Structure formats: C-alpha cells, structure tokens
PDB file of C-alpha atoms in Angstrom:
ATOM      1  CA  MET A 295      11.696 -18.857  -5.510  1.00  0.00           C
ATOM      2  CA  SER A 296      15.380 -19.685  -5.298  1.00  0.00           C
ATOM      3  CA  ARG A 297      17.836 -16.824  -4.843  1.00  0.00           C
ATOM      4  CA  VAL A 298      20.809 -18.665  -6.386  1.00  0.00           C
ATOM      5  CA  GLN A 299      21.467 -20.225  -9.752  1.00  0.00           C
ATOM      6  CA  GLY A 300      22.301 -23.923 -10.207  1.00  0.00           C
ATOM      7  CA  GLY A 301      24.355 -25.993  -7.768  1.00  0.00           C
ATOM      8  CA  ASP A 302      23.468 -28.462  -5.085  1.00  0.00           C
ATOM      9  CA  GLU A 303      19.726 -28.557  -4.283  1.00  0.00           C
ATOM     10  CA  VAL A 304      20.381 -28.457  -0.538  1.00  0.00           C
ATOM     11  CA  TRP A 305      22.567 -25.375  -0.781  1.00  0.00           C
ATOM     12  CA  ARG A 306      20.054 -23.736  -3.119  1.00  0.00           C
ATOM     13  CA  SER A 307      17.245 -24.399  -0.642  1.00  0.00           C
ATOM     14  CA  MET A 308      19.307 -22.731   2.070  1.00  0.00           C
ATOM     15  CA  PHE A 309      18.758 -19.441   0.276  1.00  0.00           C
ATOM     16  CA  GLU A 310      14.977 -19.623   0.234  1.00  0.00           C
ATOM     17  CA  SER A 311      12.748 -17.740   2.636  1.00  0.00           C
ATOM     18  CA  VAL A 312      11.307 -20.007   5.289  1.00  0.00           C
ATOM     19  CA  SER A 313       8.646 -18.009   7.135  1.00  0.00           C
ATOM     20  CA  ALA A 314       6.336 -15.031   7.105  1.00  0.00           C
ATOM     21  CA  VAL A 315       8.992 -12.836   8.736  1.00  0.00           C
ATOM     22  CA  ASP A 316      11.205 -13.509   5.698  1.00  0.00           C
ATOM     23  CA  VAL A 317      13.988 -15.401   7.423  1.00  0.00           C
ATOM     24  CA  ARG A 318      16.661 -16.208   4.878  1.00  0.00           C
ATOM     25  CA  VAL A 319      18.991 -19.088   5.804  1.00  0.00           C
ATOM     26  CA  ARG A 320      22.207 -19.478   3.857  1.00  0.00           C
ATOM     27  CA  PRO A 321      25.717 -20.908   4.176  1.00  0.00           C
ATOM     28  CA  ALA A 322      27.994 -18.634   6.198  1.00  0.00           C
ATOM     29  CA  ARG A 323      30.828 -16.719   4.573  1.00  0.00           C
ATOM     30  CA  THR A 324      34.054 -15.446   6.073  1.00  0.00           C
ATOM     31  CA  SER A 325      32.515 -11.969   6.039  1.00  0.00           C
ATOM     32  CA  ASP A 326      29.910 -13.270   8.545  1.00  0.00           C
ATOM     33  CA  VAL A 327      32.425 -14.286  11.225  1.00  0.00           C
ATOM     34  CA  LEU A 328      32.330 -11.013  13.169  1.00  0.00           C
ATOM     35  CA  GLY A 329      28.520 -11.081  13.062  1.00  0.00           C
ATOM     36  CA  ILE A 330      28.518 -14.669  14.322  1.00  0.00           C
ATOM     37  CA  GLN A 331      30.809 -13.620  17.140  1.00  0.00           C
ATOM     38  CA  ARG A 332      28.417 -10.762  18.033  1.00  0.00           C
ATOM     39  CA  LEU A 333      25.503 -13.233  18.161  1.00  0.00           C
ATOM     40  CA  VAL A 334      27.412 -15.728  20.295  1.00  0.00           C
ATOM     41  CA  ASP A 335      29.126 -13.347  22.750  1.00  0.00           C
ATOM     42  CA  PRO A 336      26.027 -12.547  24.870  1.00  0.00           C
ATOM     43  CA  LEU A 337      25.371 -16.281  25.249  1.00  0.00           C
ATOM     44  CA  VAL A 338      28.996 -16.887  26.206  1.00  0.00           C
ATOM     45  CA  GLN A 339      28.743 -14.157  28.864  1.00  0.00           C
ATOM     46  CA  LYS A 340      25.613 -15.846  30.256  1.00  0.00           C
ATOM     47  CA  LYS A 341      27.517 -19.196  30.227  1.00  0.00           C
ATOM     48  CA  ILE A 342      24.984 -20.691  27.818  1.00  0.00           C
ATOM     49  CA  LEU A 343      27.548 -21.309  25.058  1.00  0.00           C
ATOM     50  CA  LEU A 344      31.277 -21.909  25.242  1.00  0.00           C
ATOM     51  CA  GLY A 345      33.335 -19.109  23.765  1.00  0.00           C
ATOM     52  CA  LYS A 346      35.206 -19.620  20.546  1.00  0.00           C
ATOM     53  CA  ASP A 347      38.301 -17.705  19.543  1.00  0.00           C
ATOM     54  CA  LEU A 348      37.980 -15.740  16.329  1.00  0.00           C
ATOM     55  CA  VAL A 349      40.478 -18.039  14.620  1.00  0.00           C
ATOM     56  CA  VAL A 350      38.297 -21.061  15.479  1.00  0.00           C
ATOM     57  CA  LEU A 351      35.260 -19.380  13.922  1.00  0.00           C
ATOM     58  CA  TYR A 352      37.213 -18.713  10.726  1.00  0.00           C
ATOM     59  CA  GLU A 353      38.593 -22.275  10.686  1.00  0.00           C
ATOM     60  CA  SER A 354      35.111 -23.745  10.974  1.00  0.00           C
ATOM     61  CA  ILE A 355      33.148 -21.285   8.819  1.00  0.00           C
ATOM     62  CA  GLN A 356      32.249 -24.052   6.334  1.00  0.00           C
ATOM     63  CA  GLU A 357      30.245 -25.747   9.119  1.00  0.00           C
ATOM     64  CA  PHE A 358      28.094 -22.653   9.748  1.00  0.00           C
ATOM     65  CA  ILE A 359      24.846 -21.405   8.342  1.00  0.00           C
ATOM     66  CA  VAL A 360      23.354 -18.018   9.151  1.00  0.00           C
ATOM     67  CA  ALA A 361      19.879 -16.524   9.241  1.00  0.00           C
ATOM     68  CA  GLU A 362      19.104 -13.035   7.996  1.00  0.00           C
ATOM     69  CA  ILE A 363      16.044 -10.826   8.190  1.00  0.00           C
ATOM     70  CA  ASP A 364      16.112  -7.839   5.853  1.00  0.00           C
ATOM     71  CA  GLY A 365      19.857  -8.331   5.374  1.00  0.00           C
ATOM     72  CA  GLU A 366      20.582  -8.320   9.133  1.00  0.00           C
ATOM     73  CA  LEU A 367      22.357 -11.337  10.608  1.00  0.00           C
ATOM     74  CA  VAL A 368      19.961 -12.630  13.303  1.00  0.00           C
ATOM     75  CA  GLY A 369      21.031 -16.241  13.876  1.00  0.00           C
ATOM     76  CA  CYS A 370      23.657 -18.873  13.279  1.00  0.00           C
ATOM     77  CA  GLY A 371      24.311 -22.546  13.786  1.00  0.00           C
ATOM     78  CA  ALA A 372      26.880 -25.136  12.818  1.00  0.00           C
ATOM     79  CA  LEU A 373      26.972 -28.805  11.926  1.00  0.00           C
ATOM     80  CA  HIS A 374      30.086 -30.701  12.959  1.00  0.00           C
ATOM     81  CA  VAL A 375      30.471 -34.294  11.784  1.00  0.00           C
ATOM     82  CA  ILE A 376      31.806 -36.518  14.566  1.00  0.00           C
ATOM     83  CA  TRP A 377      31.665 -39.960  12.940  1.00  0.00           C
ATOM     84  CA  ASP A 378      30.123 -41.653   9.899  1.00  0.00           C
ATOM     85  CA  ASP A 379      26.601 -41.604  11.342  1.00  0.00           C
ATOM     86  CA  LEU A 380      26.962 -38.945  14.026  1.00  0.00           C
ATOM     87  CA  GLY A 381      27.063 -35.165  13.979  1.00  0.00           C
ATOM     88  CA  GLU A 382      26.734 -32.313  16.435  1.00  0.00           C
ATOM     89  CA  VAL A 383      24.583 -29.199  16.269  1.00  0.00           C
ATOM     90  CA  ARG A 384      26.888 -26.452  17.516  1.00  0.00           C
ATOM     91  CA  THR A 385      26.711 -22.773  18.278  1.00  0.00           C
ATOM     92  CA  LEU A 386      22.980 -22.410  17.591  1.00  0.00           C
ATOM     93  CA  ALA A 387      22.280 -18.789  18.480  1.00  0.00           C
ATOM     94  CA  VAL A 388      19.521 -16.278  17.730  1.00  0.00           C
ATOM     95  CA  ALA A 389      19.606 -12.565  18.499  1.00  0.00           C
ATOM     96  CA  GLU A 390      17.449 -11.907  21.555  1.00  0.00           C
ATOM     97  CA  GLU A 391      15.136  -9.513  19.729  1.00  0.00           C
ATOM     98  CA  HIS A 392      14.385 -12.233  17.155  1.00  0.00           C
ATOM     99  CA  LEU A 393      13.592 -15.091  19.545  1.00  0.00           C
ATOM    100  CA  HIS A 394      10.232 -16.889  19.078  1.00  0.00           C
ATOM    101  CA  ARG A 395       9.994 -15.857  15.421  1.00  0.00           C
ATOM    102  CA  GLY A 396      10.996 -19.199  13.876  1.00  0.00           C
ATOM    103  CA  VAL A 397      14.663 -18.329  13.336  1.00  0.00           C
ATOM    104  CA  GLY A 398      16.013 -21.134  15.547  1.00  0.00           C
ATOM    105  CA  ARG A 399      13.608 -23.631  14.006  1.00  0.00           C
ATOM    106  CA  ALA A 400      14.661 -22.604  10.495  1.00  0.00           C
ATOM    107  CA  LEU A 401      18.340 -22.968  11.359  1.00  0.00           C
ATOM    108  CA  LEU A 402      17.878 -26.343  13.044  1.00  0.00           C
ATOM    109  CA  GLU A 403      15.821 -27.716  10.152  1.00  0.00           C
ATOM    110  CA  ARG A 404      18.513 -26.704   7.658  1.00  0.00           C
ATOM    111  CA  LEU A 405      21.253 -28.238   9.803  1.00  0.00           C
ATOM    112  CA  GLU A 406      19.266 -31.476  10.001  1.00  0.00           C
ATOM    113  CA  THR A 407      18.733 -31.501   6.236  1.00  0.00           C
ATOM    114  CA  ARG A 408      22.445 -30.960   5.641  1.00  0.00           C
ATOM    115  CA  ALA A 409      23.284 -33.731   8.128  1.00  0.00           C
ATOM    116  CA  SER A 410      20.959 -36.153   6.329  1.00  0.00           C
ATOM    117  CA  ASP A 411      22.468 -35.222   2.977  1.00  0.00           C
ATOM    118  CA  LEU A 412      25.930 -36.021   4.356  1.00  0.00           C
ATOM    119  CA  GLY A 413      24.753 -39.431   5.579  1.00  0.00           C
ATOM    120  CA  VAL A 414      24.598 -38.470   9.251  1.00  0.00           C
ATOM    121  CA  THR A 415      21.703 -40.313  10.895  1.00  0.00           C
ATOM    122  CA  ARG A 416      22.057 -39.073  14.496  1.00  0.00           C
ATOM    123  CA  LEU A 417      22.539 -35.530  15.763  1.00  0.00           C
ATOM    124  CA  PHE A 418      23.894 -34.666  19.187  1.00  0.00           C
ATOM    125  CA  CYS A 419      23.706 -31.375  21.074  1.00  0.00           C
ATOM    126  CA  LEU A 420      24.802 -30.204  24.502  1.00  0.00           C
ATOM    127  CA  THR A 421      22.295 -27.620  25.621  1.00  0.00           C
ATOM    128  CA  PHE A 422      20.442 -25.714  28.291  1.00  0.00           C
ATOM    129  CA  GLU A 423      17.565 -25.274  25.787  1.00  0.00           C
ATOM    130  CA  THR A 424      16.018 -28.680  26.411  1.00  0.00           C
ATOM    131  CA  GLU A 425      12.458 -27.543  25.649  1.00  0.00           C
ATOM    132  CA  PHE A 426      13.442 -26.149  22.248  1.00  0.00           C
ATOM    133  CA  PHE A 427      15.374 -29.250  21.219  1.00  0.00           C
ATOM    134  CA  GLY A 428      12.759 -31.535  22.783  1.00  0.00           C
ATOM    135  CA  ARG A 429      10.054 -29.954  20.584  1.00  0.00           C
ATOM    136  CA  HIS A 430      12.202 -30.905  17.619  1.00  0.00           C
ATOM    137  CA  GLY A 431      12.615 -34.576  18.523  1.00  0.00           C
ATOM    138  CA  TYR A 432      15.813 -34.528  20.589  1.00  0.00           C
ATOM    139  CA  LEU A 433      15.891 -36.750  23.667  1.00  0.00           C
ATOM    140  CA  ALA A 434      18.124 -36.547  26.730  1.00  0.00           C
ATOM    141  CA  ILE A 435      20.784 -39.253  26.687  1.00  0.00           C
ATOM    142  CA  GLY A 436      22.996 -41.007  29.203  1.00  0.00           C
ATOM    143  CA  GLU A 437      26.663 -41.853  28.929  1.00  0.00           C
ATOM    144  CA  GLU A 438      26.649 -45.481  27.887  1.00  0.00           C
ATOM    145  CA  GLY A 439      26.280 -47.318  24.614  1.00  0.00           C
ATOM    146  CA  LEU A 440      26.124 -44.347  22.236  1.00  0.00           C
ATOM    147  CA  VAL A 441      28.891 -45.729  20.048  1.00  0.00           C
ATOM    148  CA  PRO A 442      30.531 -49.151  19.813  1.00  0.00           C
ATOM    149  CA  PRO A 443      33.775 -49.588  21.803  1.00  0.00           C
ATOM    150  CA  GLU A 444      35.955 -49.464  18.677  1.00  0.00           C
ATOM    151  CA  VAL A 445      34.408 -46.113  17.674  1.00  0.00           C
ATOM    152  CA  TYR A 446      34.771 -44.807  21.230  1.00  0.00           C
ATOM    153  CA  TYR A 447      38.482 -45.680  21.058  1.00  0.00           C
ATOM    154  CA  GLU A 448      38.849 -43.581  17.887  1.00  0.00           C
ATOM    155  CA  LEU A 449      36.734 -40.679  19.147  1.00  0.00           C
ATOM    156  CA  VAL A 450      38.565 -40.378  22.459  1.00  0.00           C
ATOM    157  CA  ARG A 451      41.710 -39.536  20.458  1.00  0.00           C
ATOM    158  CA  SER A 452      40.070 -36.470  18.911  1.00  0.00           C
ATOM    159  CA  PRO A 453      41.344 -33.086  20.154  1.00  0.00           C
ATOM    160  CA  ASP A 454      37.895 -31.576  19.480  1.00  0.00           C
ATOM    161  CA  GLU A 455      36.110 -30.364  22.622  1.00  0.00           C
ATOM    162  CA  GLY A 456      32.681 -31.171  21.137  1.00  0.00           C
ATOM    163  CA  VAL A 457      33.661 -34.794  20.732  1.00  0.00           C
ATOM    164  CA  ALA A 458      34.868 -34.812  24.358  1.00  0.00           C
ATOM    165  CA  GLU A 459      31.499 -33.342  25.375  1.00  0.00           C
ATOM    166  CA  PHE A 460      29.672 -36.049  23.435  1.00  0.00           C
ATOM    167  CA  LEU A 461      31.759 -38.720  25.164  1.00  0.00           C
ATOM    168  CA  ASP A 462      31.206 -36.949  28.508  1.00  0.00           C
ATOM    169  CA  LEU A 463      34.917 -37.003  29.296  1.00  0.00           C
ATOM    170  CA  ALA A 464      36.007 -35.727  32.701  1.00  0.00           C
ATOM    171  CA  ARG A 465      38.242 -32.996  31.218  1.00  0.00           C
ATOM    172  CA  VAL A 466      35.205 -31.090  29.864  1.00  0.00           C
ATOM    173  CA  LYS A 467      32.922 -31.531  32.881  1.00  0.00           C
ATOM    174  CA  PRO A 468      33.637 -28.044  34.331  1.00  0.00           C
ATOM    175  CA  ASN A 469      32.450 -26.517  31.027  1.00  0.00           C
ATOM    176  CA  THR A 470      29.309 -28.634  30.745  1.00  0.00           C
ATOM    177  CA  LEU A 471      27.808 -28.427  34.222  1.00  0.00           C
ATOM    178  CA  GLY A 472      24.059 -28.036  33.993  1.00  0.00           C
ATOM    179  CA  ASN A 473      23.891 -28.809  30.279  1.00  0.00           C
ATOM    180  CA  THR A 474      21.847 -31.693  28.953  1.00  0.00           C
ATOM    181  CA  ARG A 475      23.226 -34.075  26.378  1.00  0.00           C
ATOM    182  CA  MET A 476      20.523 -34.694  23.757  1.00  0.00           C
ATOM    183  CA  LEU A 477      20.322 -36.850  20.644  1.00  0.00           C
ATOM    184  CA  LYS A 478      17.989 -37.117  17.682  1.00  0.00           C
ATOM    185  CA  ASP A 479      17.683 -40.095  15.375  1.00  0.00           C
ATOM    186  CA  LEU A 480      17.109 -38.499  11.973  1.00  0.00           C
ATOM    187  CA  VAL A 481      16.030 -41.791  10.403  1.00  0.00           C
ATOM    188  CA  SER A 482      13.105 -42.403  12.736  1.00  0.00           C
ATOM    189  CA  ALA A 483      12.104 -38.730  12.928  1.00  0.00           C
TER     190      ALA A 483
END
C-alpha cells in the first residue's frame, strides 16, 4: 500500500515497504542531512567513503534517498547523473547494526529504478564492496573506452570529484587507492 497520495509513480513507490523488516525507502529531505552525515561518518573514518562537507550534503540532497526502519534512518544512497546515459551510485551507506537485512539492496534497487526513469542506461560506482555490487550485476571496469572522446573532453572539464573518479584522473588517485571502479548496464540487466 502506498504511503503517499498522487504524484510520480517512481516517487510513490519509494515510500512503500520493501522487505519483511519493514524497510521504508523514500526521497531524502533537508531534515535528513544530519542523519546522513551520521551514517557516512564511520565509513569516512574507515576510509571506505570520501567525506563530504555538510554544505555539499545539503546542496545534493535531491540526489539522495534514505531507508528507515521504524522511523529510524538506517541507510542512504545517492544518484548523480554524469552524462546522458551515465550515472553514479554515490554515498551508499547502511548503519552497521542493519547490515545484511536487505537495506543496501533496497536502496540500490531504488537508485537503479530512478536512473532508468531518468534515461540513464549505465551506472558507475567506485567501491571497496565489490561482492555486494557484483551480486547486483556490476562488473569491474578498466580505464579505456567508457565514453567517446568528445564526451571525455566534456567530462574532464567537470569540477565534480565523482566524474574525475569515473575518468580515473590522476588528481583523484590518492583518494581512490584500493577502490574498484564498477559499471552496470541497466539495459541488459
């Protein structure tokens, strides 16, 4: 049963429960930013995720979705569009006490649905969690041939660090050591 009235079908579906533990996935609100920061901070300290300043979280709140169990914020993730057919799964985080309960899967599925609805056909992630993403159809990628040269020329001008990570630019290498660049083709999935 939907928990919202009217509106876009995708956004409405984001409010529905998705598993037996009653995970509720919904678009993030500005009031969720401090909770998102609390979810992300332990992963930043472990050097699993790159830290984001509070202002960056507020500026990108429209890209985020969150997961709740019994009203408690237990997970988050973001979709960042890079190009007409390419997006990035960012800042996918689940509270440690809620790991292996389907929260990450629920978030990733909703991000993929949103990407498809926007016309994005490929999703990129930079991750240490290769098994998790691999189970969901993401494959490790190399550096060459991911975008045509004319698109590369446009993307290299972006100030966004995620785009630089996708392009594997030298200036982000110190931040990405040990991470795996992975890609999923949403059309063939």
